[in-house]
Amino acid sequence: MIKRLLGVVPVVFGVLLLTFLLVHLVPGDPVEVMLGESAPMADRAKLRAELGLDQPLVAQFGHYLQNLAQGDFGRSIHTRKPIAESLKERIPATAALALLSLLIAVIIGLPLGIAAALRAGKWPDNFATILSLSLSAMPHFWLGPLLMLLFGLWLGVLPVSGMSDNLSILLPAMTLGFGLAAILTRMTRTSLLEVLHEDFVRTARAKGMNEQQVILRHALRAALLPIVTVLGLQLGGLLAGAVITETVFGWEGVGRLLVESIEKRDYPVTQACVLVIALTYVMVNLLTDLLYARLDPRIRFAG
Amino acid sequence: MKRWPYFILIFWLAAVMLSYAMDLQPDHINLENVLALPRADAWLGNDDLGRNIVARLLAGAGVSMFVALLVTSVSLTVGTLIGLVAGYFGGWIDRVLMQVTDVFLAFPGILLAIAFAAVLGPGLDNLLLALCMTSWVGYARLTRAQALSLRHRQHVLAAESLGAPVGRIMRKHILPLLAAPLVVEATYSIAGLVIAEASLSFLGLGIQAPHASWGSMLKDGVRYLLVAPHYVLAVGFSLMSLVLAINVLGDQLRDAWDIARAE
């Protein structure tokens, strides 16, 4: 466990270095790209000094780390607002979206996966297979509009975009959640099928336990372990998917902020958003691993 | 019945080639037909500038397949080489290279490609560059893991003790055993790249107007979703059919060759 914790350090350092270097990948002069060719020399020099681009690379990276350690992400070039403030405004929206879609995925994926495993080869299994195959071929920018058409235009029951309505979150959350549900269904099915052949399940049945208890109390409990890991890994995919989904639905989260900053060539904001998403992903993965170790008695007691 | 993925793939390949041969003029603007519905001379209707959706769809399919195939061949080559070196030599080279891949994998999904494309600027060249810079990682990890175990197989040890040079051992004794999992991985990655290209173009980072791309078409289509749903539906179902066919093909290859998929 200590090893896992220490292993995160070089990864976080690498993530910081790579996001720092992003601005230096801009072909030509980043200040000119951000301000436009017609910007007066004085403005350029000011921005160059503000971003520290007139200093040696190592010193720049040092400042970057120092500022980040104090929670200072710099300022937006366009709005002049501290980026940390914009992030603080946007993170709750993305977090709400991610959690609701996770919930939707579990509500759909878990029962469907269990049904598919218990009736392997029969119609619930075939249905789950076809559904998860089709969903895996539907990127968010296609599933999203499809749900908009279905619930917004044809059924007319849900608001199509924006954040004005309490129900506005439902369509983007479904867009993100359905894709995850597909993965979860397949995982649950595979994992449960494997466990059903284990000795302890046979023992439970041999004791005369009723089938429902065998499945719920013994098999599912063991099968859930790998599922937890997959959910943790997929939460990262969810964060990346949020970039697209928030753009489709005009949901004002971190993903939308990222895309807006790219459109305006506001590189400090782009950098900050990419960094926040990547670090969240690294932390979620770490927590998943630690949780996994807690949940699995084989790892817990092996120490 | 099991062959339907091949039919879809052949359909798209043939249609794209035919569209080039017939020169359908996908960029031709006709403002009299703005968002017109499907009819005999425009099977899927027209877009917001009165351009023929079938023609643009096929031009977009061509771009999509070009990007996916080119990026796959580049990243497959680079990634396999890096993985071979790391897995075969081990030691500090392996540690450094794997640390680098760990950092790349810390950016979920398409995020890093978005970031690269954002700073490089829009356009086909930069789109290809951004996707190549991020796609090699999967191959490197897969190859490294396999090479690590293959390295100690008896036939490799035998070749080594007979004095075979490293290059020959990699080419003749390790790479052939890696071919099957790499081909399966590449198949999935082609489907992933079709989606990635469309995603970046959807965000305005890929193919630029007036050229057609499935991503930019979907972006325009979403804007006119409520007045002309046929536009989005045409592009969406096309994309889905291609990705689904490639994914199922990957599943079939994996099952046929009995490969456990590397996550």
XYZ file of C-alpha atoms in Angstrom, chain B:
263
model
C -24.598 -14.045 -40.279
C -21.174 -13.783 -38.666
C -19.892 -12.022 -41.743
C -21.970 -8.859 -41.487
C -19.052 -6.713 -40.194
C -17.186 -7.489 -43.415
C -20.186 -6.450 -45.503
C -20.404 -3.093 -43.709
C -16.685 -2.462 -44.078
C -16.712 -3.392 -47.767
C -19.783 -1.213 -48.262
C -18.014 1.843 -46.797
C -14.770 1.209 -48.664
C -16.568 0.735 -51.966
C -18.822 3.748 -51.395
C -15.878 6.009 -50.574
C -13.936 4.863 -53.631
C -16.988 5.289 -55.818
C -17.547 8.787 -54.458
C -14.000 9.775 -55.375
C -14.391 8.276 -58.838
C -17.716 10.053 -59.418
C -16.582 13.393 -57.939
C -19.763 14.146 -55.997
C -18.689 17.714 -55.130
C -19.219 17.547 -51.357
C -18.328 21.229 -50.925
C -20.821 22.512 -53.510
C -23.123 25.078 -51.845
C -26.701 25.468 -53.034
C -28.685 27.904 -50.912
C -31.976 26.888 -52.505
C -31.801 23.533 -50.741
C -30.906 24.597 -47.198
C -31.753 21.742 -44.782
C -33.912 20.119 -47.456
C -35.393 16.715 -46.644
C -34.253 13.476 -48.309
C -35.543 13.045 -51.859
C -34.645 11.344 -55.148
C -31.674 13.532 -56.142
C -30.322 13.881 -52.591
C -30.935 10.588 -50.790
C -30.229 11.999 -47.332
C -31.217 15.599 -47.961
C -29.056 18.708 -47.695
C -27.173 20.429 -44.901
C -27.355 24.001 -43.572
C -25.608 25.337 -46.677
C -27.607 23.210 -49.082
C -24.734 20.790 -49.628
C -25.560 17.197 -50.461
C -25.372 15.138 -47.254
C -24.577 11.859 -49.055
C -21.609 13.463 -50.793
C -20.331 15.005 -47.544
C -20.936 11.791 -45.624
C -18.739 9.856 -48.048
C -16.045 12.553 -48.049
C -16.141 12.416 -44.240
C -15.881 8.625 -44.296
C -12.785 8.927 -46.482
C -11.142 11.354 -44.054
C -12.123 9.202 -41.101
C -10.630 6.010 -42.553
C -7.513 7.841 -43.743
C -6.874 9.286 -40.276
C -7.609 6.009 -38.480
C -5.395 3.895 -40.749
C -2.495 6.339 -40.891
C -2.413 6.973 -37.133
C -2.752 3.250 -36.430
C 0.186 2.322 -38.658
C 2.434 5.031 -37.230
C 1.572 4.431 -33.589
C 1.635 0.641 -34.012
C 5.192 0.825 -35.361
C 6.471 3.313 -32.799
C 4.640 1.754 -29.847
C 5.777 -1.791 -30.700
C 9.394 -0.664 -31.014
C 9.315 1.121 -27.674
C 7.614 -1.832 -26.012
C 10.131 -4.298 -27.478
C 13.083 -2.263 -26.275
C 11.594 -1.839 -22.793
C 10.565 -5.464 -22.414
C 13.672 -7.010 -23.922
C 16.362 -4.924 -22.272
C 14.586 -4.299 -18.975
C 16.536 -2.364 -16.354
C 16.552 1.424 -16.314
C 15.424 1.779 -19.956
C 12.301 -0.169 -19.068
C 11.694 1.855 -15.901
C 12.046 5.199 -17.685
C 9.882 4.203 -20.645
C 7.148 2.753 -18.436
C 7.172 5.853 -16.258
C 6.552 7.899 -19.400
C 3.647 5.683 -20.452
C 2.228 5.934 -16.919
C 2.173 9.710 -17.242
C 0.449 9.517 -20.642
C -2.128 7.095 -19.221
C -2.862 9.521 -16.374
C -4.806 11.628 -18.886
C -8.146 9.871 -19.313
C -9.489 8.971 -22.759
C -9.099 11.586 -25.404
C -8.117 14.410 -23.021
C -4.429 14.488 -23.935
C -5.184 14.442 -27.666
C -7.562 17.369 -27.082
C -4.834 19.230 -25.190
C -2.203 18.597 -27.882
C -4.582 19.519 -30.698
C -5.582 22.667 -28.790
C -2.040 24.026 -28.554
C -0.903 22.783 -31.976
C -3.863 24.488 -33.627
C -6.643 23.110 -35.852
C -6.131 21.299 -39.142
C -5.554 17.812 -40.529
C -1.753 17.766 -39.958
C -2.034 18.735 -36.323
C -4.940 16.355 -35.813
C -2.775 13.496 -37.097
C 0.143 14.631 -34.958
C -1.960 14.919 -31.789
C -3.464 11.456 -32.299
C -0.085 9.854 -33.068
C 1.425 11.440 -29.972
C -1.156 9.742 -27.762
C -1.957 6.440 -29.526
C 1.409 4.701 -29.268
C 1.064 4.128 -25.511
C -1.339 1.176 -25.690
C 0.890 -0.745 -28.115
C 3.980 -0.005 -26.036
C 2.362 -1.413 -22.869
C 0.991 -4.474 -24.636
C 4.279 -5.274 -26.405
C 6.350 -4.672 -23.296
C 4.245 -7.031 -21.169
C 4.422 -9.769 -23.792
C 8.106 -9.289 -24.582
C 8.911 -9.486 -20.890
C 7.565 -13.032 -20.672
C 8.643 -14.147 -24.149
C 12.191 -13.048 -23.410
C 12.723 -16.053 -21.152
C 11.173 -18.642 -23.449
C 13.476 -21.451 -24.443
C 13.565 -20.666 -28.154
C 14.718 -17.108 -27.377
C 17.388 -18.340 -24.977
C 18.507 -20.851 -27.588
C 18.790 -18.172 -30.264
C 20.695 -15.980 -27.840
C 23.193 -18.662 -26.907
C 23.773 -19.379 -30.601
C 24.859 -15.763 -30.864
C 21.936 -14.317 -32.794
C 21.999 -10.509 -32.848
C 19.345 -8.650 -30.837
C 17.591 -7.276 -33.921
C 17.198 -10.763 -35.358
C 15.877 -12.192 -32.092
C 13.259 -9.459 -31.865
C 12.244 -9.785 -35.509
C 12.260 -13.562 -35.873
C 11.629 -14.923 -32.398
C 9.566 -12.392 -30.465
C 7.594 -10.275 -32.930
C 5.825 -13.189 -34.703
C 4.375 -14.329 -31.365
C 3.140 -10.817 -30.706
C 1.419 -10.390 -34.048
C -2.005 -11.739 -33.042
C -2.603 -9.594 -29.939
C -1.212 -6.537 -31.748
C -3.578 -7.015 -34.686
C -6.536 -7.320 -32.316
C -5.436 -4.218 -30.421
C -4.981 -2.346 -33.711
C -8.487 -3.315 -34.820
C -10.044 -1.847 -31.686
C -7.807 1.168 -32.004
C -9.017 1.862 -35.559
C -12.561 2.060 -34.211
C -11.349 4.260 -31.358
C -9.574 6.576 -33.786
C -12.663 6.945 -35.976
C -14.384 8.211 -32.817
C -11.366 10.301 -31.774
C -11.134 12.053 -35.129
C -14.853 12.813 -35.002
C -14.560 14.028 -31.396
C -11.763 16.465 -32.181
C -13.521 17.708 -35.308
C -16.730 18.030 -33.262
C -14.845 20.329 -30.888
C -13.577 22.328 -33.878
C -10.016 21.039 -33.462
C -9.764 18.711 -36.431
C -10.781 19.041 -40.044
C -11.672 22.645 -40.901
C -14.468 24.054 -43.046
C -15.317 23.688 -45.852
C -13.950 20.124 -45.772
C -16.330 17.466 -44.563
C -15.739 15.356 -41.468
C -18.215 13.301 -39.483
C -17.359 15.264 -36.357
C -17.888 18.702 -37.845
C -21.063 17.476 -39.589
C -22.432 16.304 -36.242
C -21.544 19.660 -34.734
C -23.526 21.477 -37.434
C -26.265 18.876 -37.233
C -26.743 19.395 -33.491
C -27.212 23.116 -34.117
C -30.133 22.358 -36.457
C -31.256 19.275 -34.568
C -34.794 20.427 -33.870
C -35.531 21.674 -37.400
C -33.660 19.072 -39.457
C -33.126 15.886 -37.437
C -32.344 13.910 -40.615
C -28.918 15.581 -40.739
C -27.725 14.301 -37.340
C -29.381 10.921 -37.815
C -27.647 10.332 -41.153
C -24.196 11.098 -39.773
C -24.749 9.366 -36.434
C -25.937 6.078 -37.894
C -23.087 6.077 -40.428
C -20.497 6.533 -37.710
C -22.150 3.934 -35.527
C -22.297 1.328 -38.308
C -18.601 1.697 -39.075
C -17.451 1.651 -35.434
C -19.739 -1.265 -34.574
C -18.501 -3.309 -37.543
C -14.849 -2.735 -36.637
C -15.448 -3.548 -32.961
C -17.297 -6.776 -33.748
C -14.523 -7.700 -36.163
C -12.065 -7.157 -33.302
C -14.152 -9.379 -31.007
C -14.260 -12.107 -33.653
C -10.500 -11.981 -34.220
C -9.887 -12.052 -30.468
C -12.121 -15.070 -29.982
C -10.675 -16.860 -32.997
C -7.123 -16.370 -31.768
C -8.049 -16.841 -28.128
C -6.491 -13.684 -26.745
C -7.269 -12.196 -23.369
C -7.657 -8.501 -23.997
C -5.139 -6.273 -22.233
C -6.957 -3.543 -20.355
